[in-house]
Amino acid sequence: MAQKPSIPKGTRDFSPTEVARRNYIIQIIKKHFEVYGFQPIETPSFENSETLLGKYGDEGDRLIFKILNSGDFISKVDDVTYSSKKSNSLLPKISEKALRYDLTVPFARYVVMHQNEIDFPFKRYQIQPVWRADRPQKGRFREFYQCDADVVGSNSLLQEVELIQLYDAVFTELKLAGSTIKLNNRKILSGIAEVIGAKHLLIDFTVALDKLDKIGEEKVKEEMLDKGISEIAIEKASPLFAMNGDAAEQLAQLKSLLADSEVGMAGISELDEIIRTVKELGLKSASLQLDVTLARGLNYYTGAIFEVSAPEGVSMGSIGGGGRYDDLTGIFGLKDVSGIGISFGLDRIYLVLEELGLFPERLDKSIDVLCINFGEKESLASLKLVGKLRENGIKAEVYPSAAKMQKQMKYANNRKVPYVVLIGERELLNQEFVVKTMATGEQETYSLKNHGNFIDTL
Amino acid sequence: MAQKPSIPKGTRDFSPTEVARRNYIIQIIKKHFEVYGFQPIETPSFENSETLLGKYGDEGDRLIFKILNSGDFISKVDDVTYSSKKSNSLLPKISEKALRYDLTVPFARYVVMHQNEIDFPFKRYQIQPVWRADRPQKGRFREFYQCDADVVGSNSLLQEVELIQLYDAVFTELKLAGSTIKLNNRKILSGIAEVIGAKHLLIDFTVALDKLDKIGEEKVKEEMLDKGISEIAIEKASPLFAMNGDAAEQLAQLKSLLADSEVGMAGISELDEIIRTVKELGLKSASLQLDVTLARGLNYYTGAIFEVSAPEGVSMGSIGGGGRYDDLTGIFGLKDVSGIGISFGLDRIYLVLEELGLFPERLDKSIDVLCINFGEKESLASLKLVGKLRENGIKAEVYPSAAKMQKQMKYANNRKVPYVVLIGERELLNQEFVVKTMATGEQETYSLKNHGNFIDTL
């Protein structure tokens, strides 16, 4: 008895139109990665478990998909371990490999393994799927693509500048005008921690501050007090509640707040250089915004922190993010390699483009030309014509059988074919072909010999 | 203590040059898939176990990578099963998903699940990795890409013709002139089985016959006798030993051999139509060869069987293969859908192109232009120039720090950069830039304002 097939929850089939749309985004990202000097690498879908486990915290370890050892996997489990019947004890005995959870740890592993072949600074990009055993929900999947560009081996702030330009270039070409690139620096956050005298409360502080626009100063302060931040600390940090103006102006306000914090002032100096250079070079359609509440990956980033939000009016979380990290490769024994990277959120960008109707119409088209099949002799002439069209890069095919005209035309309609070619008995006799433009219904006759005249119209 | 990192056996990291070379092959395959009217789909990396298991025989089941259930997987195993300590009994209790083993079964599952959205005939292509827990060896990996094009819902022989043309188009563009597309038909093999009166010995028969060129008629006959094929049967099949001439001529010889076999004659009629049509349309660089010993996937294919071998002189197994199958989707409950497909062997094609030196040199180049960094003011001018170059699709970057000239030039050399741009103090003053062509050492000066003059030379 045949099964009724299904796919695992959190995974997706992609139809031709969906693949075309995803590739449209990927190709634009890829193109800009490459003109910015990044080169592609690819790493295996699964890694040795010890490469991945312990790198993402306990929650991360839990969400990593583990691969069962092949063959008689249970025979290698000793009796003591087996009798415990504990998943945690059994796991390392029956599984040695795991699906990658992100592209960053495999990249660090790659850099360390191939350090002698690599010319630093190494600018790599990687666009591959990752897997997480997360609870599936809208926009969150168990298999999804990450699109990452990273530079390792350079602590120049030009990298920060270029990555901001890169975001701008990609989102401009995707016609996502009005995207906002939010910028912060880990050192600013450290400076604030010094100022408010409570490093361990910094996350609570930034989370509360982030709500300023929505709930107002009073409620933000209440939340801070609730979280245990002292009134004195809140008072000291009060300039943060009144930040206004563009990035340069905000920076000036930060300067007085963080005047006594060495690390804070270092962060300001970095931000200042980045913001000045970006201003000098100009952005095409995105705006750069200083956001002192931006704290993604707080324990991971050591310098710049980026996050991109879609144009206003689209309710979607961040569509990209990244930052500078020191010592990424340290976990695999290669010390003192500074890195910086950004990521594009393919699935979210897809949803935004869909919502805003920004996918080009041509992506819906399956083929350019369908030749109606009128029988053996006629279809041979069609096949010859189709061969010429294909040589010119035109997507063309002959309907495979001499089915009823209506059926063939319906197929052309369903597949959104813009041009239908007819070579019937009469056309064959006259060595010509008729092209029907499906959108208008217009028909035009060309000689088979001069098929180039039709190609020129495409 | 830091681990010394490694990757699982049978898997690979791909360096930038390797990715560029693989993408070169994939892009050419993809382009021709698309001009031939095939559309891309993608399916998840893992499927529900019941979708895959039992579809590839016992050996296949063994080679499928299974994914361990997430969380406390062992708590769901009942005590009776657990106390057996048998891998086979435990497996279905602790694993419900598996990595795909090929693209064909997921495609069949896709067609059945999406049958109401699909317009038949459905021409799909799919280029994705698959995983097999096979013993790794030269050219055989545990993770590798398959590149498949299939048509389902059409039994027209035009599909066979087009797939032969498609092979020819791809291998011609890859400059693999002299590839041979071998063609057979399952019905010819059934006919031979009838003629020799021993269906169950057909595989032994074809395997022995396949050695005719190498070991000669006498030894082939000896092997056949050894395998239990009777002298009478061998005598009846003797015309197969003397087959000569081109495909059309061999077909004429087969006609007399299989005159009494209805299925055999049906196979001849199919081959005849395919071969005549291909001849009429012409191939660019491949040759079509009838090969009655070709029997790949004997139990799977029901009509045409294809296999492609690399140009003579390259010792490599087949670089592509496929055929017609009936009822692929039957396993998932959709009956009577005829299909035909071909596959390209990416890894083997890669090795052949490498051996023959057929990868274009441009694939080794990382970026087109590197700007030497002479300090803050100069590099700002470089960044502006680089911005213009990038807008024109040129891969360009500024060295990230004002390191010693020698170090920057070494970086350019190692990364095989063809053009190095110099904007030093003097050039900045004169608003110009110097381009050094690395291959010749020649230097040319352009004005920054008329940077287009440099772009035009690229």
PDB file of N, CA and C in Angstrom, chain B residues 284-328:
ATOM      1  N   LYS B 284      26.528  18.318 -31.873  1.00  0.00           N
ATOM      2  CA  LYS B 284      27.621  19.282 -32.051  1.00  0.00           C
ATOM      3  C   LYS B 284      28.994  18.627 -31.947  1.00  0.00           C
ATOM      4  N   SER B 285      29.202  17.855 -30.903  1.00  0.00           N
ATOM      5  CA  SER B 285      30.554  17.302 -30.720  1.00  0.00           C
ATOM      6  C   SER B 285      30.550  15.891 -30.145  1.00  0.00           C
ATOM      7  N   ALA B 286      29.426  15.439 -29.614  1.00  0.00           N
ATOM      8  CA  ALA B 286      29.380  14.090 -29.041  1.00  0.00           C
ATOM      9  C   ALA B 286      28.989  13.104 -30.142  1.00  0.00           C
ATOM     10  N   SER B 287      29.273  11.820 -29.904  1.00  0.00           N
ATOM     11  CA  SER B 287      28.758  10.837 -30.848  1.00  0.00           C
ATOM     12  C   SER B 287      27.792   9.907 -30.122  1.00  0.00           C
ATOM     13  N   LEU B 288      26.785   9.501 -30.843  1.00  0.00           N
ATOM     14  CA  LEU B 288      25.771   8.608 -30.280  1.00  0.00           C
ATOM     15  C   LEU B 288      26.125   7.192 -30.689  1.00  0.00           C
ATOM     16  N   GLN B 289      26.142   6.302 -29.726  1.00  0.00           N
ATOM     17  CA  GLN B 289      26.574   4.943 -30.010  1.00  0.00           C
ATOM     18  C   GLN B 289      25.592   3.944 -29.405  1.00  0.00           C
ATOM     19  N   LEU B 290      25.120   3.053 -30.227  1.00  0.00           N
ATOM     20  CA  LEU B 290      24.246   2.004 -29.718  1.00  0.00           C
ATOM     21  C   LEU B 290      25.105   0.987 -28.981  1.00  0.00           C
ATOM     22  N   ASP B 291      24.721   0.630 -27.776  1.00  0.00           N
ATOM     23  CA  ASP B 291      25.515  -0.327 -27.010  1.00  0.00           C
ATOM     24  C   ASP B 291      24.570  -1.315 -26.335  1.00  0.00           C
ATOM     25  N   VAL B 292      24.439  -2.493 -26.955  1.00  0.00           N
ATOM     26  CA  VAL B 292      23.470  -3.467 -26.432  1.00  0.00           C
ATOM     27  C   VAL B 292      23.911  -4.082 -25.115  1.00  0.00           C
ATOM     28  N   THR B 293      25.153  -3.795 -24.687  1.00  0.00           N
ATOM     29  CA  THR B 293      25.586  -4.327 -23.386  1.00  0.00           C
ATOM     30  C   THR B 293      25.267  -3.366 -22.245  1.00  0.00           C
ATOM     31  N   LEU B 294      24.782  -2.207 -22.598  1.00  0.00           N
ATOM     32  CA  LEU B 294      24.502  -1.205 -21.561  1.00  0.00           C
ATOM     33  C   LEU B 294      23.264  -1.625 -20.770  1.00  0.00           C
ATOM     34  N   ALA B 295      23.444  -1.849 -19.472  1.00  0.00           N
ATOM     35  CA  ALA B 295      22.337  -2.421 -18.693  1.00  0.00           C
ATOM     36  C   ALA B 295      22.196  -1.784 -17.332  1.00  0.00           C
ATOM     37  N   ARG B 296      22.653  -0.511 -17.171  1.00  0.00           N
ATOM     38  CA  ARG B 296      22.607   0.107 -15.845  1.00  0.00           C
ATOM     39  C   ARG B 296      21.177   0.184 -15.310  1.00  0.00           C
ATOM     40  N   GLY B 297      21.021  -0.068 -14.046  1.00  0.00           N
ATOM     41  CA  GLY B 297      19.698   0.014 -13.422  1.00  0.00           C
ATOM     42  C   GLY B 297      18.682  -0.885 -14.108  1.00  0.00           C
ATOM     43  N   LEU B 298      19.115  -2.098 -14.396  1.00  0.00           N
ATOM     44  CA  LEU B 298      18.297  -3.009 -15.193  1.00  0.00           C
ATOM     45  C   LEU B 298      16.880  -3.155 -14.664  1.00  0.00           C
ATOM     46  N   ASN B 299      16.744  -3.172 -13.364  1.00  0.00           N
ATOM     47  CA  ASN B 299      15.420  -3.416 -12.782  1.00  0.00           C
ATOM     48  C   ASN B 299      14.595  -2.151 -12.636  1.00  0.00           C
ATOM     49  N   TYR B 300      15.208  -1.050 -13.025  1.00  0.00           N
ATOM     50  CA  TYR B 300      14.637   0.247 -12.755  1.00  0.00           C
ATOM     51  C   TYR B 300      14.132   0.855 -14.059  1.00  0.00           C
ATOM     52  N   TYR B 301      14.966   0.774 -15.088  1.00  0.00           N
ATOM     53  CA  TYR B 301      14.593   1.381 -16.362  1.00  0.00           C
ATOM     54  C   TYR B 301      13.670   0.465 -17.150  1.00  0.00           C
ATOM     55  N   THR B 302      12.769   1.092 -17.908  1.00  0.00           N
ATOM     56  CA  THR B 302      11.797   0.317 -18.686  1.00  0.00           C
ATOM     57  C   THR B 302      11.916   0.597 -20.189  1.00  0.00           C
ATOM     58  N   GLY B 303      12.624   1.652 -20.544  1.00  0.00           N
ATOM     59  CA  GLY B 303      12.796   1.993 -21.957  1.00  0.00           C
ATOM     60  C   GLY B 303      14.243   2.342 -22.230  1.00  0.00           C
ATOM     61  N   ALA B 304      14.460   3.549 -22.753  1.00  0.00           N
ATOM     62  CA  ALA B 304      15.814   3.983 -23.100  1.00  0.00           C
ATOM     63  C   ALA B 304      16.754   3.932 -21.900  1.00  0.00           C
ATOM     64  N   ILE B 305      18.014   3.612 -22.178  1.00  0.00           N
ATOM     65  CA  ILE B 305      19.076   3.649 -21.166  1.00  0.00           C
ATOM     66  C   ILE B 305      20.228   4.455 -21.760  1.00  0.00           C
ATOM     67  N   PHE B 306      20.720   5.432 -20.998  1.00  0.00           N
ATOM     68  CA  PHE B 306      21.830   6.273 -21.456  1.00  0.00           C
ATOM     69  C   PHE B 306      23.039   6.109 -20.558  1.00  0.00           C
ATOM     70  N   GLU B 307      24.203   6.272 -21.135  1.00  0.00           N
ATOM     71  CA  GLU B 307      25.410   6.423 -20.336  1.00  0.00           C
ATOM     72  C   GLU B 307      26.413   7.204 -21.175  1.00  0.00           C
ATOM     73  N   VAL B 308      27.119   8.143 -20.540  1.00  0.00           N
ATOM     74  CA  VAL B 308      28.069   8.966 -21.284  1.00  0.00           C
ATOM     75  C   VAL B 308      29.472   8.653 -20.819  1.00  0.00           C
ATOM     76  N   SER B 309      30.386   8.424 -21.776  1.00  0.00           N
ATOM     77  CA  SER B 309      31.784   8.284 -21.380  1.00  0.00           C
ATOM     78  C   SER B 309      32.590   9.467 -21.885  1.00  0.00           C
ATOM     79  N   ALA B 310      33.620   9.801 -21.094  1.00  0.00           N
ATOM     80  CA  ALA B 310      34.508  10.923 -21.408  1.00  0.00           C
ATOM     81  C   ALA B 310      35.253  10.630 -22.706  1.00  0.00           C
ATOM     82  N   PRO B 311      35.849  11.655 -23.321  1.00  0.00           N
ATOM     83  CA  PRO B 311      36.611  11.438 -24.549  1.00  0.00           C
ATOM     84  C   PRO B 311      37.656  10.343 -24.358  1.00  0.00           C
ATOM     85  N   GLU B 312      37.986   9.641 -25.427  1.00  0.00           N
ATOM     86  CA  GLU B 312      38.961   8.551 -25.351  1.00  0.00           C
ATOM     87  C   GLU B 312      40.282   9.035 -24.775  1.00  0.00           C
ATOM     88  N   GLY B 313      40.937   8.175 -24.048  1.00  0.00           N
ATOM     89  CA  GLY B 313      42.224   8.536 -23.477  1.00  0.00           C
ATOM     90  C   GLY B 313      42.124   8.985 -22.032  1.00  0.00           C
ATOM     91  N   VAL B 314      40.917   9.329 -21.597  1.00  0.00           N
ATOM     92  CA  VAL B 314      40.727   9.681 -20.194  1.00  0.00           C
ATOM     93  C   VAL B 314      40.169   8.459 -19.489  1.00  0.00           C
ATOM     94  N   SER B 315      40.879   7.969 -18.489  1.00  0.00           N
ATOM     95  CA  SER B 315      40.373   6.786 -17.803  1.00  0.00           C
ATOM     96  C   SER B 315      39.451   7.220 -16.666  1.00  0.00           C
ATOM     97  N   MET B 316      38.192   7.128 -16.925  1.00  0.00           N
ATOM     98  CA  MET B 316      37.188   7.600 -15.958  1.00  0.00           C
ATOM     99  C   MET B 316      35.921   6.812 -16.265  1.00  0.00           C
ATOM    100  N   GLY B 317      35.206   6.428 -15.255  1.00  0.00           N
ATOM    101  CA  GLY B 317      33.933   5.745 -15.507  1.00  0.00           C
ATOM    102  C   GLY B 317      32.978   6.689 -16.215  1.00  0.00           C
ATOM    103  N   SER B 318      31.715   6.358 -16.186  1.00  0.00           N
ATOM    104  CA  SER B 318      30.739   7.190 -16.887  1.00  0.00           C
ATOM    105  C   SER B 318      30.635   8.557 -16.219  1.00  0.00           C
ATOM    106  N   ILE B 319      30.444   9.588 -17.030  1.00  0.00           N
ATOM    107  CA  ILE B 319      30.310  10.944 -16.502  1.00  0.00           C
ATOM    108  C   ILE B 319      28.855  11.416 -16.553  1.00  0.00           C
ATOM    109  N   GLY B 320      27.968  10.485 -16.894  1.00  0.00           N
ATOM    110  CA  GLY B 320      26.550  10.809 -16.920  1.00  0.00           C
ATOM    111  C   GLY B 320      25.764   9.556 -17.250  1.00  0.00           C
ATOM    112  N   GLY B 321      24.498   9.543 -16.880  1.00  0.00           N
ATOM    113  CA  GLY B 321      23.683   8.379 -17.199  1.00  0.00           C
ATOM    114  C   GLY B 321      22.227   8.654 -16.897  1.00  0.00           C
ATOM    115  N   GLY B 322      21.378   7.767 -17.391  1.00  0.00           N
ATOM    116  CA  GLY B 322      19.957   7.944 -17.134  1.00  0.00           C
ATOM    117  C   GLY B 322      19.131   6.983 -17.947  1.00  0.00           C
ATOM    118  N   GLY B 323      17.830   7.271 -18.028  1.00  0.00           N
ATOM    119  CA  GLY B 323      16.969   6.393 -18.797  1.00  0.00           C
ATOM    120  C   GLY B 323      15.504   6.658 -18.521  1.00  0.00           C
ATOM    121  N   ARG B 324      14.676   5.855 -19.172  1.00  0.00           N
ATOM    122  CA  ARG B 324      13.231   5.982 -18.986  1.00  0.00           C
ATOM    123  C   ARG B 324      12.743   4.963 -17.979  1.00  0.00           C
ATOM    124  N   TYR B 325      11.882   5.416 -17.102  1.00  0.00           N
ATOM    125  CA  TYR B 325      11.329   4.530 -16.082  1.00  0.00           C
ATOM    126  C   TYR B 325       9.822   4.729 -16.066  1.00  0.00           C
ATOM    127  N   ASP B 326       9.093   3.675 -15.854  1.00  0.00           N
ATOM    128  CA  ASP B 326       7.654   3.835 -15.699  1.00  0.00           C
ATOM    129  C   ASP B 326       7.332   3.744 -14.227  1.00  0.00           C
ATOM    130  N   ASP B 327       6.330   4.487 -13.837  1.00  0.00           N
ATOM    131  CA  ASP B 327       5.772   4.283 -12.509  1.00  0.00           C
ATOM    132  C   ASP B 327       6.707   4.641 -11.364  1.00  0.00           C
ATOM    133  N   LEU B 328       7.542   5.642 -11.558  1.00  0.00           N
ATOM    134  CA  LEU B 328       8.399   6.109 -10.470  1.00  0.00           C
ATOM    135  C   LEU B 328       7.572   6.559  -9.274  1.00  0.00           C
TER     136      LEU B 328
END
